[in-house]
Amino acid sequence: MTNLHTPTPQQTEENLEERLRSQLASLNDHSNLRQLPSILHEERDIIVNGQRMLNLSSNDYLGLASDIELHREFLDTLTPETFLPSSSSSRLLTGNFTVYDRLEQQLAEAFGTEAALVFNSGYHANTGILPAICDARTLILADKLVHASLIDGIRLSGAKCIRFRHNEYCQLERLVEEQHSNWNSIIIVTESIFSMDGDAADLEELVHLKKRFPNVYLYVDEAHAFGIRGDNGLGCAEEQGCIPDIDFLVGTFGKSLASTGAYIVCKQVIRDYLINKMRTFIFTTALPPVNIQWTSFLLQRLPDFRSKRDTLKQTSQLLREALKQKGYDCPSVSHIVPMVTGTSSASLLKAEELQRKGFYVLPVRPPTVPEGTSRIRFSLTAAIRMEEISALINSVIIS
Ligand SMILES: *Cc1c(COP(=O)(O)O)cnc(C)c1O
């Protein structure tokens, strides 16, 4: 081997830094530079540089994260002996505290499934499940707009993947019909409520399609629907009556449930297999038991948050209707409501205007959304009142 062209270590370091610097400058030139905001939280508000704004960018969809009464009730259940801040290990070693088993039982009972398994986050779930279950004879068919964590999971799986146009089931059906005999299994991957447009998959139709083929499976990420859809808050699969028909039903505790972690509800054989093969489950320290207890505490109350779900439905509808009346193309059917401005600089300006008027919103820009579809993304919670949405509409959308 010749080392004729091997650069010295110092040169390599300089080149790397130069490259990073110039890429940051280019992001900045295109209004796409991201920085961590310096913000303070006070219940429903965000305070930036002394200015108080209503938080319209939170994933705390049920308003539980800022519910002091719930915090108090939970803290009353703890003592210095039962407060366990760390699991200190993977669950396969010494990290499997009984609270984990209890939470998984609770989930399986709530969903009526054979089994459930809890993960450290939705990101761990989506980057771990597909790589574990796919092999060279698996084809993935994924919606064009699935979340980055699913994309990473697909990449890590090494499986062949075809993306179908967003929510276009005619194309998906054609793909399944063409491909099903070429593969041992096909996995259809979708979200239920999509994170950027707030629109929804038609799970019943997907179930109908997959039932026509014995080797077609369905993977649904309910990150934005768990907690707020369905009579008991279990998600769109509950709402559409198809929990038992979804092979890999996944959700996060980090949004509506005001906690952290994620779950899959599934058959026992899938749980057993993931415990053996899923690298993002095996090779990481389990979440702290105190966090699992908090999740369990809230999950138990989830059916009782019906009036919060109703409030969220009403405020979301009011905002969506106002945007549509103003001529915005608003595909949302949920509490995630985009206001597409087009260019990144327009979305930055709009966000600044909204913030000046007391509404904390953020611009969403490429690469999170496709070029030319930069937007303000309203993310409503049950803690936001009708009159606050009316004020928002009057001061920003109608004016
Ligand atoms: C937020 C999100 C995730 C990631 O969940 P975390 O628990 O925050 O890691 C996964 N999928 C979708 C669709 C999400 O919106």
Short mmCIF file of C-alpha atoms and ligand atoms in Angstrom, two decimals:
data_model
loop_
_atom_site.label_atom_id
_atom_site.label_comp_id
_atom_site.label_asym_id
_atom_site.label_seq_id
_atom_site.Cartn_x
_atom_site.Cartn_y
_atom_site.Cartn_z
CA MET A 1 0.00 0.00 0.00
CA THR A 2 1.34 3.41 -0.91
CA ASN A 3 1.00 6.34 1.42
CA LEU A 4 1.94 8.82 -1.26
CA HIS A 5 -1.40 10.64 -0.99
CA THR A 6 -2.05 10.12 2.68
CA PRO A 7 -2.40 13.61 4.19
CA THR A 8 -0.76 14.42 7.48
CA PRO A 9 -3.09 14.35 10.49
CA GLN A 10 -2.85 18.11 10.92
CA GLN A 11 -3.97 18.80 7.36
CA THR A 12 -6.92 16.46 7.79
CA GLU A 13 -8.05 18.34 10.89
CA GLU A 14 -7.80 21.73 9.18
CA ASN A 15 -9.71 20.51 6.17
CA LEU A 16 -12.47 19.09 8.27
CA GLU A 17 -12.94 22.29 10.22
CA GLU A 18 -12.83 24.40 7.09
CA ARG A 19 -15.43 22.25 5.48
CA LEU A 20 -17.73 22.46 8.50
CA ARG A 21 -17.29 26.22 8.70
CA SER A 22 -18.11 26.76 5.07
CA GLN A 23 -21.17 24.52 5.28
CA LEU A 24 -22.43 26.45 8.30
CA ALA A 25 -21.92 29.70 6.39
CA SER A 26 -23.87 28.30 3.47
CA LEU A 27 -26.74 27.20 5.74
CA ASN A 28 -26.77 30.69 7.18
CA ASP A 29 -26.85 32.27 3.69
CA HIS A 30 -29.94 30.21 2.87
CA SER A 31 -31.75 31.05 6.15
CA ASN A 32 -31.40 27.40 7.12
CA LEU A 33 -28.92 27.67 10.01
CA ARG A 34 -30.19 26.02 13.20
CA GLN A 35 -29.27 27.16 16.68
CA LEU A 36 -30.38 26.04 20.10
CA PRO A 37 -32.80 28.65 21.44
CA SER A 38 -32.23 30.15 24.89
CA ILE A 39 -35.68 29.83 26.38
CA LEU A 40 -37.37 29.66 29.76
CA HIS A 41 -40.55 27.67 30.40
CA GLU A 42 -43.35 28.85 32.63
CA GLU A 43 -46.32 26.49 32.44
CA ARG A 44 -47.90 27.21 29.05
CA ASP A 45 -45.55 30.06 28.21
CA ILE A 46 -42.09 30.43 26.75
CA ILE A 47 -39.95 33.38 27.75
CA VAL A 48 -37.23 34.62 25.39
CA ASN A 49 -35.15 37.68 26.24
CA GLY A 50 -37.73 38.70 28.82
CA GLN A 51 -40.63 38.44 26.36
CA ARG A 52 -43.45 36.12 27.37
CA MET A 53 -45.19 34.17 24.60
CA LEU A 54 -47.84 31.48 24.44
CA ASN A 55 -46.16 28.24 23.43
CA LEU A 56 -47.69 27.11 20.13
CA SER A 57 -44.84 24.74 19.27
CA SER A 58 -45.10 22.14 21.96
CA ASN A 59 -45.64 18.39 21.58
CA ASP A 60 -47.26 18.34 25.02
CA TYR A 61 -50.56 17.77 23.22
CA LEU A 62 -52.64 17.05 26.32
CA GLY A 63 -51.03 19.78 28.37
CA LEU A 64 -49.87 17.23 30.96
CA ALA A 65 -46.23 18.30 31.10
CA SER A 66 -47.22 21.63 32.65
CA ASP A 67 -49.95 20.23 34.93
CA ILE A 68 -48.62 20.97 38.43
CA GLU A 69 -51.44 19.09 40.14
CA LEU A 70 -50.46 15.89 38.34
CA HIS A 71 -46.79 16.43 39.21
CA ARG A 72 -47.75 16.78 42.86
CA GLU A 73 -49.93 13.69 42.84
CA PHE A 74 -47.13 11.67 41.29
CA LEU A 75 -44.43 12.97 43.61
CA ASP A 76 -46.62 11.99 46.59
CA THR A 77 -46.25 8.34 45.50
CA LEU A 78 -42.45 8.53 45.82
CA THR A 79 -40.14 8.17 48.80
CA PRO A 80 -36.33 8.41 48.86
CA GLU A 81 -36.32 4.58 48.79
CA THR A 82 -38.63 4.23 45.79
CA PHE A 83 -37.17 7.14 43.81
CA LEU A 84 -34.87 5.36 41.37
CA PRO A 85 -33.09 7.85 39.10
CA SER A 86 -31.19 5.29 37.02
CA SER A 87 -31.54 1.71 35.86
CA SER A 88 -27.72 1.55 35.69
CA SER A 89 -27.83 -1.12 33.01
CA SER A 90 -29.45 -2.60 29.93
CA ARG A 91 -32.65 -4.48 30.72
CA LEU A 92 -31.03 -7.74 29.62
CA LEU A 93 -28.47 -7.34 32.42
CA THR A 94 -29.58 -5.80 35.72
CA GLY A 95 -31.77 -2.97 34.39
CA ASN A 96 -35.08 -4.83 34.28
CA PHE A 97 -36.94 -3.30 37.24
CA THR A 98 -40.47 -4.58 37.91
CA VAL A 99 -41.95 -1.23 36.84
CA TYR A 100 -40.99 -2.12 33.26
CA ASP A 101 -42.92 -5.37 33.30
CA ARG A 102 -45.86 -3.60 34.89
CA LEU A 103 -45.92 -0.88 32.22
CA GLU A 104 -45.74 -3.47 29.43
CA GLN A 105 -48.60 -5.42 30.97
CA GLN A 106 -50.59 -2.22 31.27
CA LEU A 107 -49.96 -1.43 27.58
CA ALA A 108 -50.86 -4.93 26.36
CA GLU A 109 -54.06 -4.83 28.42
CA ALA A 110 -55.03 -1.35 27.22
CA PHE A 111 -54.47 -2.23 23.56
CA GLY A 112 -55.74 -5.80 23.90
CA THR A 113 -52.59 -7.25 22.34
CA GLU A 114 -50.56 -10.32 23.27
CA ALA A 115 -47.54 -8.27 24.23
CA ALA A 116 -45.83 -4.89 24.48
CA LEU A 117 -42.24 -3.77 24.68
CA VAL A 118 -40.91 -0.43 25.90
CA PHE A 119 -37.95 1.42 24.37
CA ASN A 120 -35.86 4.42 25.36
CA SER A 121 -37.41 6.67 22.71
CA GLY A 122 -39.34 6.68 19.48
CA TYR A 123 -36.03 7.20 17.74
CA HIS A 124 -34.66 4.02 19.32
CA ALA A 125 -37.84 2.16 18.34
CA ASN A 126 -37.82 3.21 14.70
CA THR A 127 -34.10 2.77 14.18
CA GLY A 128 -34.12 -0.61 15.91
CA ILE A 129 -37.23 -2.55 14.91
CA LEU A 130 -36.83 -2.57 11.12
CA PRO A 131 -33.13 -3.55 11.16
CA ALA A 132 -34.01 -6.42 13.54
CA ILE A 133 -36.88 -7.88 11.56
CA CYS A 134 -35.77 -7.36 7.93
CA ASP A 135 -33.58 -9.67 5.89
CA ALA A 136 -32.47 -9.85 2.26
CA ARG A 137 -35.86 -11.28 1.31
CA THR A 138 -37.82 -8.37 2.81
CA LEU A 139 -39.16 -5.41 0.83
CA ILE A 140 -40.16 -2.19 2.61
CA LEU A 141 -42.82 0.07 1.09
CA ALA A 142 -42.71 3.39 2.93
CA ASP A 143 -44.79 6.54 2.62
CA LYS A 144 -42.76 9.36 1.08
CA LEU A 145 -43.26 11.56 4.17
CA VAL A 146 -42.33 9.23 7.01
CA HIS A 147 -40.27 10.64 9.88
CA ALA A 148 -36.45 10.76 9.79
CA SER A 149 -36.24 8.06 12.47
CA LEU A 150 -38.07 5.64 10.17
CA ILE A 151 -35.83 6.60 7.25
CA ASP A 152 -32.80 5.86 9.41
CA GLY A 153 -34.31 2.53 10.44
CA ILE A 154 -34.92 1.64 6.81
CA ARG A 155 -31.33 2.55 5.91
CA LEU A 156 -29.90 0.54 8.79
CA SER A 157 -32.03 -2.45 7.84
CA GLY A 158 -30.24 -2.69 4.49
CA ALA A 159 -33.53 -3.91 3.01
CA LYS A 160 -34.71 -2.84 -0.39
CA CYS A 161 -37.15 0.02 0.03
CA ILE A 162 -39.56 1.72 -2.34
CA ARG A 163 -41.19 4.98 -1.25
CA PHE A 164 -44.77 5.50 -2.40
CA ARG A 165 -46.29 8.95 -2.93
CA HIS A 166 -47.72 10.36 0.26
CA ASN A 167 -51.02 8.63 1.15
CA GLU A 168 -51.44 7.43 -2.44
CA TYR A 169 -52.76 3.96 -1.92
CA CYS A 170 -53.46 3.28 -5.62
CA GLN A 171 -49.74 3.40 -6.24
CA LEU A 172 -49.10 1.36 -3.10
CA GLU A 173 -51.61 -1.27 -4.17
CA ARG A 174 -49.99 -1.53 -7.57
CA LEU A 175 -46.57 -1.97 -5.94
CA VAL A 176 -47.86 -4.68 -3.61
CA GLU A 177 -49.54 -6.54 -6.46
CA GLU A 178 -46.39 -6.36 -8.59
CA GLN A 179 -43.94 -7.25 -5.84
CA HIS A 180 -45.57 -9.62 -3.37
CA SER A 181 -44.53 -12.83 -5.10
CA ASN A 182 -40.89 -11.69 -5.39
CA TRP A 183 -40.29 -11.38 -1.65
CA ASN A 184 -40.72 -13.44 1.50
CA SER A 185 -42.34 -10.50 3.18
CA ILE A 186 -43.36 -6.94 2.46
CA ILE A 187 -43.62 -4.37 5.25
CA ILE A 188 -45.73 -1.26 4.64
CA VAL A 189 -44.44 1.63 6.78
CA THR A 190 -46.48 4.73 7.60
CA GLU A 191 -47.28 7.25 10.29
CA SER A 192 -50.90 7.64 11.38
CA ILE A 193 -50.88 11.43 11.78
CA PHE A 194 -48.01 12.95 9.82
CA SER A 195 -45.67 15.25 11.66
CA MET A 196 -45.33 18.11 9.18
CA ASP A 197 -48.71 18.34 7.40
CA GLY A 198 -50.88 17.04 10.23
CA ASP A 199 -52.81 14.89 7.76
CA ALA A 200 -53.65 11.26 8.40
CA ALA A 201 -53.19 7.83 6.89
CA ASP A 202 -56.28 5.76 6.20
CA LEU A 203 -55.43 2.79 8.38
CA GLU A 204 -58.57 0.85 7.50
CA GLU A 205 -57.65 0.98 3.84
CA LEU A 206 -54.10 -0.14 4.57
CA VAL A 207 -55.41 -3.02 6.67
CA HIS A 208 -57.78 -3.97 3.88
CA LEU A 209 -54.87 -4.03 1.42
CA LYS A 210 -52.52 -6.04 3.60
CA LYS A 211 -55.18 -8.64 4.40
CA ARG A 212 -55.31 -9.61 0.74
CA PHE A 213 -51.75 -10.94 0.94
CA PRO A 214 -50.48 -13.35 3.59
CA ASN A 215 -46.92 -12.01 3.39
CA VAL A 216 -47.71 -8.29 3.73
CA TYR A 217 -47.26 -6.63 7.15
CA LEU A 218 -48.13 -3.22 8.49
CA TYR A 219 -45.90 -0.91 10.59
CA VAL A 220 -47.63 2.21 11.93
CA ASP A 221 -45.99 5.01 13.93
CA GLU A 222 -48.60 6.77 16.11
CA ALA A 223 -46.19 9.38 17.57
CA HIS A 224 -48.65 12.25 16.99
CA ALA A 225 -51.87 10.32 17.60
CA PHE A 226 -51.18 8.35 20.77
CA GLY A 227 -52.87 10.13 23.66
CA ILE A 228 -55.24 12.21 21.57
CA ARG A 229 -57.12 9.93 19.16
CA GLY A 230 -59.57 7.19 20.03
CA ASP A 231 -62.01 6.95 22.94
CA ASN A 232 -59.28 5.91 25.33
CA GLY A 233 -56.55 7.93 23.70
CA LEU A 234 -54.74 4.94 22.23
CA GLY A 235 -54.40 6.51 18.79
CA CYS A 236 -55.82 6.35 15.27
CA ALA A 237 -55.74 2.54 15.31
CA GLU A 238 -58.19 2.60 18.22
CA GLU A 239 -60.29 5.26 16.50
CA GLN A 240 -60.43 3.23 13.29
CA GLY A 241 -60.95 -0.08 15.09
CA CYS A 242 -57.92 -1.83 13.65
CA ILE A 243 -55.46 -2.36 16.54
CA PRO A 244 -55.36 -6.16 16.09
CA ASP A 245 -54.62 -5.81 12.36
CA ILE A 246 -51.45 -3.78 12.72
CA ASP A 247 -48.40 -5.98 13.11
CA PHE A 248 -46.04 -3.30 14.42
CA LEU A 249 -47.98 -0.60 16.25
CA VAL A 250 -45.50 1.92 17.62
CA GLY A 251 -45.81 5.17 19.58
CA THR A 252 -43.82 7.52 21.76
CA PHE A 253 -44.37 8.67 25.35
CA GLY A 254 -42.47 11.89 24.62
CA LYS A 255 -45.36 13.83 23.13
CA SER A 256 -48.94 13.53 24.46
CA LEU A 257 -47.89 11.49 27.43
CA ALA A 258 -45.50 14.15 28.73
CA SER A 259 -42.81 11.61 29.48
CA THR A 260 -40.05 9.90 27.52
CA GLY A 261 -39.73 6.47 25.98
CA ALA A 262 -41.72 4.55 23.40
CA TYR A 263 -43.62 1.31 22.90
CA ILE A 264 -44.58 -1.36 20.45
CA VAL A 265 -47.73 -3.42 20.97
CA CYS A 266 -47.53 -6.68 19.05
CA LYS A 267 -47.63 -10.46 19.11
CA GLN A 268 -45.56 -12.30 21.71
CA VAL A 269 -43.26 -13.77 19.06
CA ILE A 270 -42.33 -10.30 17.84
CA ARG A 271 -41.56 -9.12 21.37
CA ASP A 272 -39.42 -12.22 22.04
CA TYR A 273 -37.56 -11.69 18.80
CA LEU A 274 -36.90 -7.98 19.36
CA ILE A 275 -35.49 -8.67 22.84
CA ASN A 276 -32.96 -10.95 21.16
CA LYS A 277 -32.14 -9.02 18.03
CA MET A 278 -32.91 -5.34 18.36
CA ARG A 279 -29.63 -3.49 18.87
CA THR A 280 -31.15 -0.20 20.08
CA PHE A 281 -32.93 -2.20 22.78
CA ILE A 282 -30.02 -4.41 23.80
CA PHE A 283 -27.05 -2.04 23.77
CA THR A 284 -28.31 0.88 25.83
CA THR A 285 -29.03 1.68 29.46
CA ALA A 286 -32.73 1.29 30.18
CA LEU A 287 -34.70 4.41 31.09
CA PRO A 288 -34.73 5.35 34.79
CA PRO A 289 -37.40 3.48 36.78
CA VAL A 290 -38.77 6.83 37.99
CA ASN A 291 -39.48 7.76 34.41
CA ILE A 292 -41.23 4.45 33.77
CA GLN A 293 -43.34 5.01 36.91
CA TRP A 294 -44.39 8.45 35.64
CA THR A 295 -45.35 6.98 32.25
CA SER A 296 -47.30 4.25 33.98
CA PHE A 297 -49.03 6.78 36.24
CA LEU A 298 -50.19 8.83 33.22
CA LEU A 299 -51.09 5.84 31.06
CA GLN A 300 -53.48 4.69 33.75
CA ARG A 301 -55.27 8.06 33.56
CA LEU A 302 -55.24 8.30 29.78
CA PRO A 303 -58.93 7.32 29.27
CA ASP A 304 -59.92 10.11 31.69
CA PHE A 305 -58.42 12.88 29.56
CA ARG A 306 -61.38 12.83 27.16
CA SER A 307 -62.34 16.47 27.73
CA LYS A 308 -58.77 17.53 26.96
CA ARG A 309 -58.96 15.59 23.69
CA ASP A 310 -62.25 17.36 22.89
CA THR A 311 -60.80 20.81 23.62
CA LEU A 312 -57.86 20.08 21.35
CA LYS A 313 -60.20 18.97 18.58
CA GLN A 314 -62.17 22.24 18.81
CA THR A 315 -59.22 24.63 18.89
CA SER A 316 -57.50 22.77 16.05
CA GLN A 317 -60.59 22.95 13.88
CA LEU A 318 -60.97 26.68 14.50
CA LEU A 319 -57.38 27.34 13.41
CA ARG A 320 -57.57 25.07 10.36
CA GLU A 321 -60.78 26.68 9.15
CA ALA A 322 -59.33 30.19 9.52
CA LEU A 323 -56.25 29.27 7.48
CA LYS A 324 -58.36 27.70 4.75
CA GLN A 325 -60.63 30.74 4.59
CA LYS A 326 -57.57 32.92 4.18
CA GLY A 327 -56.58 30.81 1.17
CA TYR A 328 -53.87 28.65 2.70
CA ASP A 329 -53.65 25.11 1.42
CA CYS A 330 -54.06 23.27 4.72
CA PRO A 331 -54.14 19.46 4.46
CA SER A 332 -54.24 19.01 8.23
CA VAL A 333 -56.98 17.02 9.96
CA SER A 334 -55.34 17.31 13.37
CA HIS A 335 -53.77 19.56 15.99
CA ILE A 336 -50.64 19.91 13.83
CA VAL A 337 -51.49 22.81 11.56
CA PRO A 338 -49.02 24.03 8.93
CA MET A 339 -49.06 27.52 7.45
CA VAL A 340 -46.89 27.16 4.37
CA THR A 341 -44.99 30.31 3.45
CA GLY A 342 -42.74 28.89 0.70
CA THR A 343 -39.23 30.21 1.15
CA SER A 344 -37.18 29.77 4.28
CA SER A 345 -36.73 33.52 4.64
CA ALA A 346 -40.51 34.08 4.46
CA SER A 347 -41.06 31.51 7.20
CA LEU A 348 -38.40 33.18 9.34
CA LEU A 349 -40.08 36.58 8.93
CA LYS A 350 -43.52 35.16 9.70
CA ALA A 351 -42.21 33.45 12.81
CA GLU A 352 -40.65 36.70 13.98
CA GLU A 353 -43.92 38.56 13.44
CA LEU A 354 -45.88 35.95 15.40
CA GLN A 355 -43.36 36.03 18.21
CA ARG A 356 -43.55 39.82 18.42
CA LYS A 357 -47.30 39.41 18.85
CA GLY A 358 -46.86 36.96 21.71
CA PHE A 359 -47.15 33.58 19.97
CA TYR A 360 -44.16 31.29 20.19
CA VAL A 361 -43.94 29.50 16.86
CA LEU A 362 -40.97 28.28 14.89
CA PRO A 363 -40.17 28.14 11.21
CA VAL A 364 -39.75 24.64 9.77
CA ARG A 365 -37.33 24.59 6.90
CA PRO A 366 -35.42 22.17 4.67
CA PRO A 367 -34.22 19.51 5.18
CA THR A 368 -37.10 18.83 7.58
CA VAL A 369 -39.58 19.71 4.83
CA PRO A 370 -39.09 19.76 1.03
CA GLU A 371 -37.48 22.82 -0.55
CA GLY A 372 -40.03 25.58 -1.24
CA THR A 373 -42.48 24.39 1.44
CA SER A 374 -41.00 26.15 4.48
CA ARG A 375 -43.69 26.85 6.98
CA ILE A 376 -44.90 27.88 10.37
CA ARG A 377 -45.96 24.73 12.15
CA PHE A 378 -48.59 25.30 14.80
CA SER A 379 -48.63 22.47 17.26
CA LEU A 380 -51.61 22.94 19.55
CA THR A 381 -52.17 21.52 23.01
CA ALA A 382 -55.25 20.99 25.17
CA ALA A 383 -54.00 23.75 27.48
CA ILE A 384 -54.64 26.37 24.78
CA ARG A 385 -58.06 28.03 24.94
CA MET A 386 -60.51 28.92 22.17
CA GLU A 387 -60.15 32.65 22.87
CA GLU A 388 -56.39 32.39 22.47
CA ILE A 389 -56.81 30.80 19.05
CA SER A 390 -59.30 33.54 18.15
CA ALA A 391 -56.76 36.16 19.17
CA LEU A 392 -54.13 34.43 17.05
CA ILE A 393 -56.46 34.35 14.07
CA ASN A 394 -57.41 38.01 14.44
CA SER A 395 -53.92 39.34 14.91
CA VAL A 396 -51.98 37.25 12.42
CA ILE A 397 -54.07 35.26 10.01
CA ILE A 398 -56.91 37.60 9.09
CA SER A 399 -54.96 40.85 9.31
C1 LIG B 1 -41.14 12.55 17.51
C2 LIG B 1 -41.25 11.40 16.58
C3 LIG B 1 -40.50 10.24 16.77
C4 LIG B 1 -39.42 10.17 17.79
O1 LIG B 1 -39.91 9.92 19.05
P1 LIG B 1 -38.99 10.30 20.30
O2 LIG B 1 -39.60 9.57 21.42
O3 LIG B 1 -39.05 11.78 20.43
O4 LIG B 1 -37.61 9.83 19.98
C5 LIG B 1 -40.74 9.16 15.96
N1 LIG B 1 -41.66 9.21 14.97
C6 LIG B 1 -42.37 10.33 14.73
C7 LIG B 1 -43.36 10.33 13.63
C8 LIG B 1 -42.19 11.45 15.53
O5 LIG B 1 -42.87 12.55 15.27
#
